[in-house]
XYZ file of C-alpha atoms in Angstrom:
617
model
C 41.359 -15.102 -11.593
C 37.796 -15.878 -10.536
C 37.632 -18.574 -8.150
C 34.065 -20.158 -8.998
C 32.722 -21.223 -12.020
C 30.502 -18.224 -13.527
C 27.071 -18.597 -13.988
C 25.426 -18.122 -17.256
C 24.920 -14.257 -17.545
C 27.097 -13.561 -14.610
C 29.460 -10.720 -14.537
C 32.177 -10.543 -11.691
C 32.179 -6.881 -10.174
C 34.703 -6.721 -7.838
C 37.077 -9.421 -6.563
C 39.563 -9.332 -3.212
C 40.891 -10.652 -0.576
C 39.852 -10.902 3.392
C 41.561 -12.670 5.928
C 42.731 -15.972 4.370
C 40.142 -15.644 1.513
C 39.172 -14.640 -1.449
C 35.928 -12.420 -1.870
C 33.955 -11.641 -5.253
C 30.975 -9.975 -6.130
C 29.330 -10.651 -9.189
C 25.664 -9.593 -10.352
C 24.115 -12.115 -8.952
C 25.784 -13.521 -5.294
C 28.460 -12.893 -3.195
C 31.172 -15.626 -3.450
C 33.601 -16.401 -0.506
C 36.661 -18.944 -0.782
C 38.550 -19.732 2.263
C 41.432 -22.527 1.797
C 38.946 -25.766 2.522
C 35.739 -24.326 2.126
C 33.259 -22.202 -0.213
C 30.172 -19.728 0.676
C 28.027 -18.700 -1.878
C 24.958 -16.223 -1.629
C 22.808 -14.897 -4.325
C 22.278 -10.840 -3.606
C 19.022 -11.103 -3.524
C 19.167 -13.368 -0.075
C 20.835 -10.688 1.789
C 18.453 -8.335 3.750
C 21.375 -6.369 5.622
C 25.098 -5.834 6.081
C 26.942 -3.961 8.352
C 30.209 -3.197 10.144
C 31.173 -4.815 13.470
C 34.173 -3.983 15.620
C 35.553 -1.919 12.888
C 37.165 -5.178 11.198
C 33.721 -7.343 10.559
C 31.336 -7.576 7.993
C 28.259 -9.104 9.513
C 25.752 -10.035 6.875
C 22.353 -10.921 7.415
C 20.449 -13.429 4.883
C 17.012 -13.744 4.453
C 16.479 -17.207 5.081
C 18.201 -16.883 8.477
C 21.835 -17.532 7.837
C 24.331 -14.768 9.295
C 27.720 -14.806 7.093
C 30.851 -13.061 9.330
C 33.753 -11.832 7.401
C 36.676 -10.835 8.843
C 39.209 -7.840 6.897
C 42.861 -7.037 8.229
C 42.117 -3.216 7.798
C 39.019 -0.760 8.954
C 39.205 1.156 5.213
C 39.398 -2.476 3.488
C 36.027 -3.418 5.411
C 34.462 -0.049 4.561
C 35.291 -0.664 0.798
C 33.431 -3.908 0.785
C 30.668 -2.573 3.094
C 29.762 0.188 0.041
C 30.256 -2.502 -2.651
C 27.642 -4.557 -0.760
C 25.082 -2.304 0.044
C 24.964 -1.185 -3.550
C 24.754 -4.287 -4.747
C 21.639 -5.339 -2.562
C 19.761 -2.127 -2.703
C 16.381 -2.379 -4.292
C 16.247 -2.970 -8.046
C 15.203 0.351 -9.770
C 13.441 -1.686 -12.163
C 12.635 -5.507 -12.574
C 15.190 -6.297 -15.339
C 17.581 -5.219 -13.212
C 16.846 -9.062 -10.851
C 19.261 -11.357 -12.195
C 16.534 -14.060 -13.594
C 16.282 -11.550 -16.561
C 19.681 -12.127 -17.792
C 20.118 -15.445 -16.545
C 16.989 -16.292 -19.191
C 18.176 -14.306 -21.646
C 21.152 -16.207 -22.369
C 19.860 -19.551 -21.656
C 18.242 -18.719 -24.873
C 20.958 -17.628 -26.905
C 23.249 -20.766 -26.243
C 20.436 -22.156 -28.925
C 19.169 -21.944 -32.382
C 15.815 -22.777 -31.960
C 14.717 -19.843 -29.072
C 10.828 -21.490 -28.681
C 12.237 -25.302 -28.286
C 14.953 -23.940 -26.135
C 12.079 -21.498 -24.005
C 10.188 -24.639 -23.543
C 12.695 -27.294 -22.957
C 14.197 -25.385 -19.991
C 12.453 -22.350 -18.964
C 8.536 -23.203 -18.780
C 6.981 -25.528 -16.482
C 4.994 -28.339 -17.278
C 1.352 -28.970 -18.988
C 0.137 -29.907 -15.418
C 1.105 -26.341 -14.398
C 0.366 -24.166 -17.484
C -3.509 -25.780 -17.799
C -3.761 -26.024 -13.979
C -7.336 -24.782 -13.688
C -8.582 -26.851 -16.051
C -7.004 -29.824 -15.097
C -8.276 -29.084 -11.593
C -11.526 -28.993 -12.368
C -12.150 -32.280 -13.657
C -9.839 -33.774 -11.269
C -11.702 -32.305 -8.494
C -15.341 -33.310 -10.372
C -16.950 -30.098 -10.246
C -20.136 -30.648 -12.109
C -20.046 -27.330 -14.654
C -23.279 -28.073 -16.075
C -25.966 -27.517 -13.150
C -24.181 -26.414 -9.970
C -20.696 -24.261 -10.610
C -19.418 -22.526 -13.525
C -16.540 -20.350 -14.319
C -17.143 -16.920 -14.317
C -14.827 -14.294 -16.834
C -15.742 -11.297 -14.493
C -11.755 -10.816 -13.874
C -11.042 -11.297 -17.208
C -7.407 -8.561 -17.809
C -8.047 -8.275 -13.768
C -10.184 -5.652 -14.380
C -12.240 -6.811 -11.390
C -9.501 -7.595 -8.724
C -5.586 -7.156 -9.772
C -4.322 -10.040 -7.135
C -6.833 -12.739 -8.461
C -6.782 -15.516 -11.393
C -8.809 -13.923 -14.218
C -11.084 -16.927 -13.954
C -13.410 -17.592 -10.774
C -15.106 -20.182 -9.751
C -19.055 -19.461 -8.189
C -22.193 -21.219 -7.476
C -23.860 -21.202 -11.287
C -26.724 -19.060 -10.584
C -24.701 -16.181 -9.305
C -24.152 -13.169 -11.518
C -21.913 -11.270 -12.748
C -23.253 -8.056 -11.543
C -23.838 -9.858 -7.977
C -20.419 -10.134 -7.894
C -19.661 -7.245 -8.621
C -21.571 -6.081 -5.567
C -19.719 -8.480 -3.519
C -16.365 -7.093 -4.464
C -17.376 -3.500 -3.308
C -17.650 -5.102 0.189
C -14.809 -7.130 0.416
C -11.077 -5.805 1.144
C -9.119 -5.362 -1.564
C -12.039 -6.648 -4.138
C -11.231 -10.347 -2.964
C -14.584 -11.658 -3.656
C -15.431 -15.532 -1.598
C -14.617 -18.236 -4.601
C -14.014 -22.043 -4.417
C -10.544 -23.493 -4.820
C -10.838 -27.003 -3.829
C -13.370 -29.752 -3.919
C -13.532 -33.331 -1.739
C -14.191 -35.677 -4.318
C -16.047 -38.389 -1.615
C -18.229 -35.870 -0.548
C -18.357 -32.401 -2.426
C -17.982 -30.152 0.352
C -15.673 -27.451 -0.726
C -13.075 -24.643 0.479
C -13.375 -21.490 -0.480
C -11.196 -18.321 0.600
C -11.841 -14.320 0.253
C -10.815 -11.475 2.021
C -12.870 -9.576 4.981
C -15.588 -7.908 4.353
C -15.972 -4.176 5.210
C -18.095 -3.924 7.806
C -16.785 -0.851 9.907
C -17.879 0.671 12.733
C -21.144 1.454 10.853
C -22.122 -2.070 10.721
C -22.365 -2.340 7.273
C -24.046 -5.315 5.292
C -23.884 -6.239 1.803
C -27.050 -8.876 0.775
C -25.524 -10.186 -2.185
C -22.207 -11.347 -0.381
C -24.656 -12.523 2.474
C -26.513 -14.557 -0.512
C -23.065 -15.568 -2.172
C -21.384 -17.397 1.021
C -24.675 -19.540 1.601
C -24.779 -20.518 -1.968
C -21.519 -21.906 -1.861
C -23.331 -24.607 1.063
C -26.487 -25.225 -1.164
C -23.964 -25.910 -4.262
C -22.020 -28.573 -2.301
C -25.209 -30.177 -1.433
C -26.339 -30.016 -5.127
C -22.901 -31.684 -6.684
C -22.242 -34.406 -4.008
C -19.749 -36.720 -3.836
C -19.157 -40.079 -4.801
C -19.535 -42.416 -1.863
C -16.635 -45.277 -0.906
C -18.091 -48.270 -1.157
C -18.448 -49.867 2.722
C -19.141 -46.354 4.290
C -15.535 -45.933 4.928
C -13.358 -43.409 4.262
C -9.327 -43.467 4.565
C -7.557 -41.372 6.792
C -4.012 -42.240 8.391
C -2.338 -40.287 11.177
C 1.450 -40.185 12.430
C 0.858 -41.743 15.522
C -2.510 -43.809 16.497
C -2.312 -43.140 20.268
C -2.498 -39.108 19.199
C -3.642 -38.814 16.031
C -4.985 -35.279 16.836
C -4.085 -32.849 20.047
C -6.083 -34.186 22.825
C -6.328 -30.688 24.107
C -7.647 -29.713 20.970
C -11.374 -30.419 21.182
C -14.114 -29.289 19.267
C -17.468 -29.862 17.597
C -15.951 -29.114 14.121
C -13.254 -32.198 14.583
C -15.971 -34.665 15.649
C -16.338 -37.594 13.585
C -20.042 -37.161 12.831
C -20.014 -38.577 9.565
C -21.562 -37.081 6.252
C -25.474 -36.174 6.586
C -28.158 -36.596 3.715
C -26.547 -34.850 0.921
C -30.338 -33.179 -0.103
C -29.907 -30.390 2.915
C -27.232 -28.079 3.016
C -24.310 -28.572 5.807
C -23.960 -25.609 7.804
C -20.741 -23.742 6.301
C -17.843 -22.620 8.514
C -16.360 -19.472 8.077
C -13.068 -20.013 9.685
C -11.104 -16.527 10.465
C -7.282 -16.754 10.480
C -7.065 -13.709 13.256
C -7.784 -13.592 17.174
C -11.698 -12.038 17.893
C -10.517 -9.391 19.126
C -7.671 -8.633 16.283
C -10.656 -8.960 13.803
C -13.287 -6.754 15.858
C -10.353 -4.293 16.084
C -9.972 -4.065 12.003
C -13.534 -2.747 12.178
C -11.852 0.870 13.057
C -9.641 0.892 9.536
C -13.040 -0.219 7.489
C -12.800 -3.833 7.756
C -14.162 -6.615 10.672
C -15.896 -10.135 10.163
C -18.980 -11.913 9.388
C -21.823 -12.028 11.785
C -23.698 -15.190 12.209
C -26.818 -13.821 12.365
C -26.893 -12.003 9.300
C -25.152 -15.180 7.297
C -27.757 -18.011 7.866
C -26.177 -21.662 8.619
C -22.886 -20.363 9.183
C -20.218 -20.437 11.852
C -17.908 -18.371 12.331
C -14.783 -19.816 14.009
C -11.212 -17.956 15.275
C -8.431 -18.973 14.993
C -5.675 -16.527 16.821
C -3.316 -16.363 13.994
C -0.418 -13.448 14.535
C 0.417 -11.035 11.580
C 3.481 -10.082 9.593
C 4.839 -8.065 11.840
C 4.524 -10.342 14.909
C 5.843 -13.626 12.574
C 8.793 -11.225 10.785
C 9.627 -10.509 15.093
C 9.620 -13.891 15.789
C 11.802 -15.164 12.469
C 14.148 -12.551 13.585
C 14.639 -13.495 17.394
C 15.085 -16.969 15.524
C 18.057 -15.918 13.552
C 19.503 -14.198 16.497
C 19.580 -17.265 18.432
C 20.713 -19.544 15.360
C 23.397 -17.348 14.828
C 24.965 -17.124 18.359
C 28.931 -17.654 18.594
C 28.966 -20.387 20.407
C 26.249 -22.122 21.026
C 23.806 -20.570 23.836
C 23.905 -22.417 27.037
C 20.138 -21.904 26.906
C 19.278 -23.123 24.096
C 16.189 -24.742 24.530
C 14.882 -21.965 26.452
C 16.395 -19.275 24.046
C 14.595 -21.151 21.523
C 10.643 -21.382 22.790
C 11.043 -17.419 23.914
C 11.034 -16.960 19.530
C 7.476 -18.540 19.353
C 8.437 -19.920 16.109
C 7.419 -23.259 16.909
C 4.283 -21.740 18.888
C 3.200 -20.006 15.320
C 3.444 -23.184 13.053
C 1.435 -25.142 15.734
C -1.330 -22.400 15.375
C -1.233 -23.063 12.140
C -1.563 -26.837 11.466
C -4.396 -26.840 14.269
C -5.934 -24.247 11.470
C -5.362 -26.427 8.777
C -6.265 -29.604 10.985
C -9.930 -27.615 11.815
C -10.249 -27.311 7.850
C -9.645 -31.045 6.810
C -11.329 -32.177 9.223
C -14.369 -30.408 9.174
C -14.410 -31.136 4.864
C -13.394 -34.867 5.106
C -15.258 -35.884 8.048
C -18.477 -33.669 8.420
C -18.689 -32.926 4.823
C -19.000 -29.677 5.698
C -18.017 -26.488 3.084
C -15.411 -23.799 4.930
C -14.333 -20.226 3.743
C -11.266 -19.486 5.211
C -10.319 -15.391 4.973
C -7.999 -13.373 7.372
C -7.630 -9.754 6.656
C -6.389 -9.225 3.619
C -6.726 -12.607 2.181
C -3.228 -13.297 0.930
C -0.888 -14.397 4.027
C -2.391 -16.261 6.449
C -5.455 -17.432 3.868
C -2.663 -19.230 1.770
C -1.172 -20.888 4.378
C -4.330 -22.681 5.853
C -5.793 -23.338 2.594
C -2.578 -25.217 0.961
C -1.676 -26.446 4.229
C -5.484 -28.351 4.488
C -5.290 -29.277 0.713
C -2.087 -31.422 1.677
C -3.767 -32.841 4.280
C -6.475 -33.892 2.404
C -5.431 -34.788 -1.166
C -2.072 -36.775 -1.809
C -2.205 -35.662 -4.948
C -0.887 -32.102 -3.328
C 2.285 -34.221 -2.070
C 3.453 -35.029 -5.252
C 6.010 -33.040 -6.519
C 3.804 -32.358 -9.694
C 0.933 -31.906 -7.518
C 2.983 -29.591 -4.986
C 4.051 -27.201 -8.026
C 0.112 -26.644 -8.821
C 0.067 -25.704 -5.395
C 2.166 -23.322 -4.982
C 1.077 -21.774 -8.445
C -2.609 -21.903 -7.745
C -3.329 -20.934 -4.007
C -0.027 -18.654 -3.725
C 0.631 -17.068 -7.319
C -2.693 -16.772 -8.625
C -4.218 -15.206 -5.635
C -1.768 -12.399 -5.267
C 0.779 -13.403 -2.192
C 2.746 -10.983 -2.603
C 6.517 -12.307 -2.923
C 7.671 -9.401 -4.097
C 6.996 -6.887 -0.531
C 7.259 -10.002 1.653
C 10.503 -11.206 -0.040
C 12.110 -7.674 -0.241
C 12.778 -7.670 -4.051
C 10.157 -5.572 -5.388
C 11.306 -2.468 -6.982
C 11.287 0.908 -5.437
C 9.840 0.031 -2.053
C 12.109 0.464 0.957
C 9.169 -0.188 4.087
C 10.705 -3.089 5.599
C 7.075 -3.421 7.918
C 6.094 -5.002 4.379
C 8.752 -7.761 4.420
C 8.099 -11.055 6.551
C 8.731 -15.134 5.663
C 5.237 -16.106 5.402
C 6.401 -18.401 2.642
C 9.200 -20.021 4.169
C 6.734 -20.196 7.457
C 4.236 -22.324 5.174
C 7.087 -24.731 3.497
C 8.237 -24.836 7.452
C 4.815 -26.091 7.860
C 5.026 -28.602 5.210
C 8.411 -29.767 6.466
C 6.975 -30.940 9.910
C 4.240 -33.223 8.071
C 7.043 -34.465 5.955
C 8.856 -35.005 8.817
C 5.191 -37.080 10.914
C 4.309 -38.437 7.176
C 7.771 -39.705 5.827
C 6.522 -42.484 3.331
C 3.606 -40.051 2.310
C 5.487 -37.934 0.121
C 6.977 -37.811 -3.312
C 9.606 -35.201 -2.373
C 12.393 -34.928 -0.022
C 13.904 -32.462 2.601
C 16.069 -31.027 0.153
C 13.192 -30.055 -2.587
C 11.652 -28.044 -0.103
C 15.012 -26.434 1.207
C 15.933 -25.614 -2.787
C 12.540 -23.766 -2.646
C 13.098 -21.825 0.253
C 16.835 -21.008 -1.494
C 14.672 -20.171 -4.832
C 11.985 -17.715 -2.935
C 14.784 -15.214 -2.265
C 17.561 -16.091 -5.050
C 16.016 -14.561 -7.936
C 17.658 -16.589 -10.395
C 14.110 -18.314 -11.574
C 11.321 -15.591 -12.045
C 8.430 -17.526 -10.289
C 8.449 -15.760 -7.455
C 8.673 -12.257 -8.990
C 6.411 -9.105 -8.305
C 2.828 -9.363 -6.086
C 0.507 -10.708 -8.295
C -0.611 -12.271 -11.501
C -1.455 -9.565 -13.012
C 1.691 -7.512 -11.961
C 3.884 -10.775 -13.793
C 1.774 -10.462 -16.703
C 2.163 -7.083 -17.207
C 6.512 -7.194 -17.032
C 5.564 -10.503 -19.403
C 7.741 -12.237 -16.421
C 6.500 -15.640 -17.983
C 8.220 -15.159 -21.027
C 11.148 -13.451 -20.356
C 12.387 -15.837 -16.918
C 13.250 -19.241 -16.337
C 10.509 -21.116 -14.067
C 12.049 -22.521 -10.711
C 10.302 -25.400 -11.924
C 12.225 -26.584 -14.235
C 14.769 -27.646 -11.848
C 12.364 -29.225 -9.316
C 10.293 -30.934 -12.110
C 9.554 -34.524 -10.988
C 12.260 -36.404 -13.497
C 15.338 -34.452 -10.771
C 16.209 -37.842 -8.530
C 18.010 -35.135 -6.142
C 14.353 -34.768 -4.843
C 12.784 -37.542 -4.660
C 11.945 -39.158 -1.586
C 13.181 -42.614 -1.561
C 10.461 -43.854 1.049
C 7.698 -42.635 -0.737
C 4.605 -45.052 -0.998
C 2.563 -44.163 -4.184
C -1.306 -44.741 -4.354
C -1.542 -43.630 -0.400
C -4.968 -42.215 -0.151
C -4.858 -41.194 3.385
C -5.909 -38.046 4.959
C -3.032 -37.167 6.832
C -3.956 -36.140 11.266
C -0.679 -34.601 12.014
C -0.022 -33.869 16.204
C 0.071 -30.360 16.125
C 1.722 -30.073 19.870
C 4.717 -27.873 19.634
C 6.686 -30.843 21.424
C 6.076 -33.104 18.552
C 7.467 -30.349 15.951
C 11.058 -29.568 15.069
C 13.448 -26.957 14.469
C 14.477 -26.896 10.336
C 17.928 -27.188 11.129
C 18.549 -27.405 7.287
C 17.519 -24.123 6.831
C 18.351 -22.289 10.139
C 21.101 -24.598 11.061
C 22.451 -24.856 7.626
C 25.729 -27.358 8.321
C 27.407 -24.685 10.548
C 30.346 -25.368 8.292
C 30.374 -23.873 4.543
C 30.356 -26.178 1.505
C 33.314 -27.996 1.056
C 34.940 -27.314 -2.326
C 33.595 -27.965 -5.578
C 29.952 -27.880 -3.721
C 28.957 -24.807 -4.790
C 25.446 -25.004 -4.487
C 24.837 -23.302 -7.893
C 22.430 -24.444 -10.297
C 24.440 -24.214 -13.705
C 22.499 -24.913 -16.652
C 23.131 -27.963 -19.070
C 22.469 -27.819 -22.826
C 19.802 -30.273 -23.133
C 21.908 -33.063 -25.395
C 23.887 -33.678 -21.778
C 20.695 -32.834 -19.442
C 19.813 -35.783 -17.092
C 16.838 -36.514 -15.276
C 18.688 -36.713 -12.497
C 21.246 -34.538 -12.983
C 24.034 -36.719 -11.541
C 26.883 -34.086 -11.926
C 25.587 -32.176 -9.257
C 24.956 -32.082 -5.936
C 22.180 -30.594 -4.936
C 20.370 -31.560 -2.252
C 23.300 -31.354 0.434
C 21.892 -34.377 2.341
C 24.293 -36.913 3.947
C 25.275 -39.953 1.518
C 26.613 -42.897 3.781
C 27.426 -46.079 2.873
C 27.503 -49.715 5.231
C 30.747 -52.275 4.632
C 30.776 -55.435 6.044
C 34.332 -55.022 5.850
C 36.140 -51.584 4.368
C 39.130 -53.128 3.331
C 37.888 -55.431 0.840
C 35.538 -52.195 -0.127
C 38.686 -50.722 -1.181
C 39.972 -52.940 -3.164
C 40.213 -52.502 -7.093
C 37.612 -55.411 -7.578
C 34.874 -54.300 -5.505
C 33.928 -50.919 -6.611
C 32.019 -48.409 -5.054
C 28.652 -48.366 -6.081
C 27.302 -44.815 -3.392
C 29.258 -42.075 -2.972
C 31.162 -41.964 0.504
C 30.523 -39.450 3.076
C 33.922 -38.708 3.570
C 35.552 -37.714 0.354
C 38.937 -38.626 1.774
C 37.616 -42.180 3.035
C 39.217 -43.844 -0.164
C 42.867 -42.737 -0.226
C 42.684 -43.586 3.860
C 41.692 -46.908 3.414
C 44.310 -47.540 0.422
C 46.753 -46.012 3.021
C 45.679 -48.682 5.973
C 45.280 -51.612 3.265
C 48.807 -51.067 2.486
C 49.975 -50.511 6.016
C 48.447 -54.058 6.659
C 50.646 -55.456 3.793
């Protein structure tokens, strides 16, 4: 008999035992029920699994959990050791992910296939019309200054970009296609955010390809200083008094005091009729960057882009972040706890890397909401590091980013539509087996998120356990958001179509994730300390409970026909938070007439107290 409840399109493969438990594989997870307890994990979260002292499965998960199973014999272990790593070897093909079949009978449990696509599969209006909603929530004045160019309309310009870019108005088409023959990978400098008070702007791009040679490119050189002379043509609208809003998580340090620099000075917005000088901020070391000039790439020089800076920021790459996340699981994972700890834990640099970061995204926020100053942000390729400083500065400067609707544009606009590619970086994408390609960058950015949620607690709409779903979601491949390495690569499988969105279980009607201290209306700017003392560890990820669920928490996400659908989806448990309850006294708690009105964090707390209340009697 299977001992879980089967998802929808789930097959059970092989089913066993191990020591005092009983192990299943099914097309989607790996399912393991000891006598108290219950570990679940989708295939698609493994990234290895191996034999250990000839009785022990060790399996390695992607989001940093190790699972150890134990078998009585060495040919028993082997057995499951080949079921495994035929189950997680890469897909030959994308229908084989499980999100295919998962979708495709979510639509046959109805009549009506279109009502049923959109009541549970698609995400919402403020996701499917995102750019256009953007720009007139943003105020970007279409008429004289920007304008939407069509140049990448079926990608034919650039495969990991949205098919519609957003440019100074009087630059052409045919200018940018110049620019794109100088930039890596075709990733051409375009706006993607816009400070409503003042009208300075972000934009991102890739590096351009200087090489050793030297190489300049006047149209891209004509491009990045038009993006300065637009912001000074659409300005902002000013707050009346002179004063703008900006909070921080702690007054005394509101930013690192050994973080000083020009760019973070409150100077204060200048006449809007000259054109602030733009900073060009690069995500890599100087010396990283200079060092890209031998493979055909490098950075801008200031003397050839008029009122610009160019500013470094020292960011590591994949392969120095996918090191670190693994010395991170090694010492998460150590039976017992390390005696060093603490120590064992700075020598990862984890913490070290998401400091870098929010000082990047700090620099970026601050030089747009207090200098009024534009800032194209680029690393190498454009679609690692330039996503996390861009999203990253967005939340810091709009609060409509830490909304959960707002959070879900987000993630669609600055990750999906400019070509991250989940598909290398999460280790699902067909037919590729160079693991140099995989590395969390994702989970580093939500990691990111979770210390300002953590600095900013009233500030946002969603909780811990949103974010930790996500993170779950990235790898599962039971939703298809996160499928393949760009929008035009999802288009092309018609991914939109033919998967359920990850959305539609963290739309903003599930009460699982919503944050119960959130303060709606906030317009702060948020100064987070960026010190690696004031950060945390994401014990909720990396630290996941130690223990496994207890039983009948299986951490699934079953579907519900929509007639029995809740908004908050009170059958489930899904957040795996702590729910605790305060009694003035428990015995009269217990009592018949005084029910329980939150669930207890001790599912046994009930039939103890009925035992003491009638020990008493």
């Amino acid at each position: 008999q299977v001992p879980f409840t089967v998802l929808q399109g789930e097959g059970v493969e092989y089913l066993g035992h191990a020591n005092d438990a009983v192990i299943a594989i099914s097309n989607y997870r790996l399912h393991i029920k000891f006598k108290d307890s219950v570990i679940n994990v989708p295939l698609r979260m493994m990234e290895s699994v191996e034999c250990r002292d000839m009785f022990q499965l060790h399996i390695v998960c992607k989001d940093s959990k190790v699972i150890r199973c134990h078998f009585s014999t060495f040919k028993q272990c082997q057995e499951w050791l080949k079921r495994l790593t035929r189950a997680i070897a890469r897909p030959a093909k994308p229908e084989d992910l499980f999100a295919f079949a998962y979708h495709a009978w979510c639509l046959g449990v109805c009549i009506d296939e279109e009502d049923q696509h959109a009541h549970l599969c698609r995400p919402g209006d403020h996701v499917r019309y995102r750019f256009q909603m953007e720009l007139v929530r943003m105020g970007f004045d279409l008429q004289n200054v920007w304008r939407v160019s069509d140049i990448n309309n079926n990608y034919k310009l650039c495969s990991s970009y949205p098919q519609k870019l957003l440019v100074p108005v009087w630059i052409t088409d045919k200018e940018l296609e110049n620019v794109a023959s100088f930039r890596s990978w075709k990733r051409i400098p375009v706006v993607v955010y816009r400070h409503v008070r003042n009208g300075a702007v972000i934009a991102r791009c890739s590096q351009p390809e200087i090489s050793w040679w030297g190489w300049r490119n006047a149209d891209d050189e004509y491009l990045v200083t038009s993006i300065a002379k637009a912001c000074a043509l659409n300005p902002g609208v000013k707050v009346s008094g002179g004063v703008l809003h900006s909070g921080s998580s702690d007054g005394s340090e509101a930013c690192d005091a050994d973080f000083d620099s020009s760019l973070t000075a409150c100077s204060g917005v200048e006449n809007a009729g000259a054109p602030q000088k733009l900073l060009i901020l690069d995500a890599r070391s100087y010396t990283a960057a200079v060092a890209n000039r031998a493979k055909g790439g490098g950075c801008e020089c200031e003397e050839y882009y008029p009122n610009c800076e160019v500013v470094f920021m020292g960011m590591a790459n994949i392969h120095s972040i996918r090191n670190s996340f693994q010395y991170l699981r090694a010492v998460c994972s150590q039976v017992p706890d390390p005696s060093n700890w603490l120590s064992a834990l700075e020598s990862t640099k984890w913490l070290q890397h998401l400091s870098v970061m929010l000082k990047a995204a700090v620099l970026v926020s601050s030089a747009v909401d207090r200098e009024g100053r534009p800032v194209l942000v680029h690393c190498s390729d454009g679609w690692d590091r330039t996503p996390q400083i861009v999203a990253l500065a967005k939340i810091l400067l709009d609060p409509y980013y830490r909304t959960m609707e707002g959070f879900q544009v987000l993630v669609e606009s600055d990750w999906l539509d400019f070509g991250h590619k989940f598909g290398d970086r999460c280790g699902h994408q067909e037919k590729v087996e160079d693991q140099n390609e995989q590395c969390p960058v994702f989970l580093q950015w939500l990691d990111a998120v979770h210390q300002l949620l953590k600095q900013f607690p009233c500030l946002f709409e969603f909780n811990e356990a949103f974010l930790v779903k996500l993170v779950q979601h990235t790898y599962s491949c039971l939703y298809g958001t996160f499928l393949g390495n760009s929008p035009c690569e999802r288009e092309m499988h018609n991914i939109y179509k033919r998967t359920c969105s990850v959305w539609s279980l963290l739309r903003a009607g599930n009460k699982n994730f919503h944050n119960l201290l959130y303060m709606p209306g906030s317009e702060q700017v948020l100064h987070p300390v960026c010190h690696v003392r004031a950060l945390h560890l994401w014990t909720a990820v990396y630290l996941p409970a130690s223990s496994p669920h207890p039983l009948g928490q299986e951490d699934m996400d079953i579907y519900l026909p929509p007639g029995s659908q809740s908004q908050d989806f009170s059958g489930r448990c899904l957040d795996r938070l702590p729910k605790t309850r305060s009694m003035d006294d428990l015995l009269s708690a217990c009592d018949s007439s005084s029910p329980l009105t939150r669930t207890s964090s001790d599912p046994n707390l009930n039939n103890h107290c009925q035992e003491v209340r009638a020990g008493l009697e």
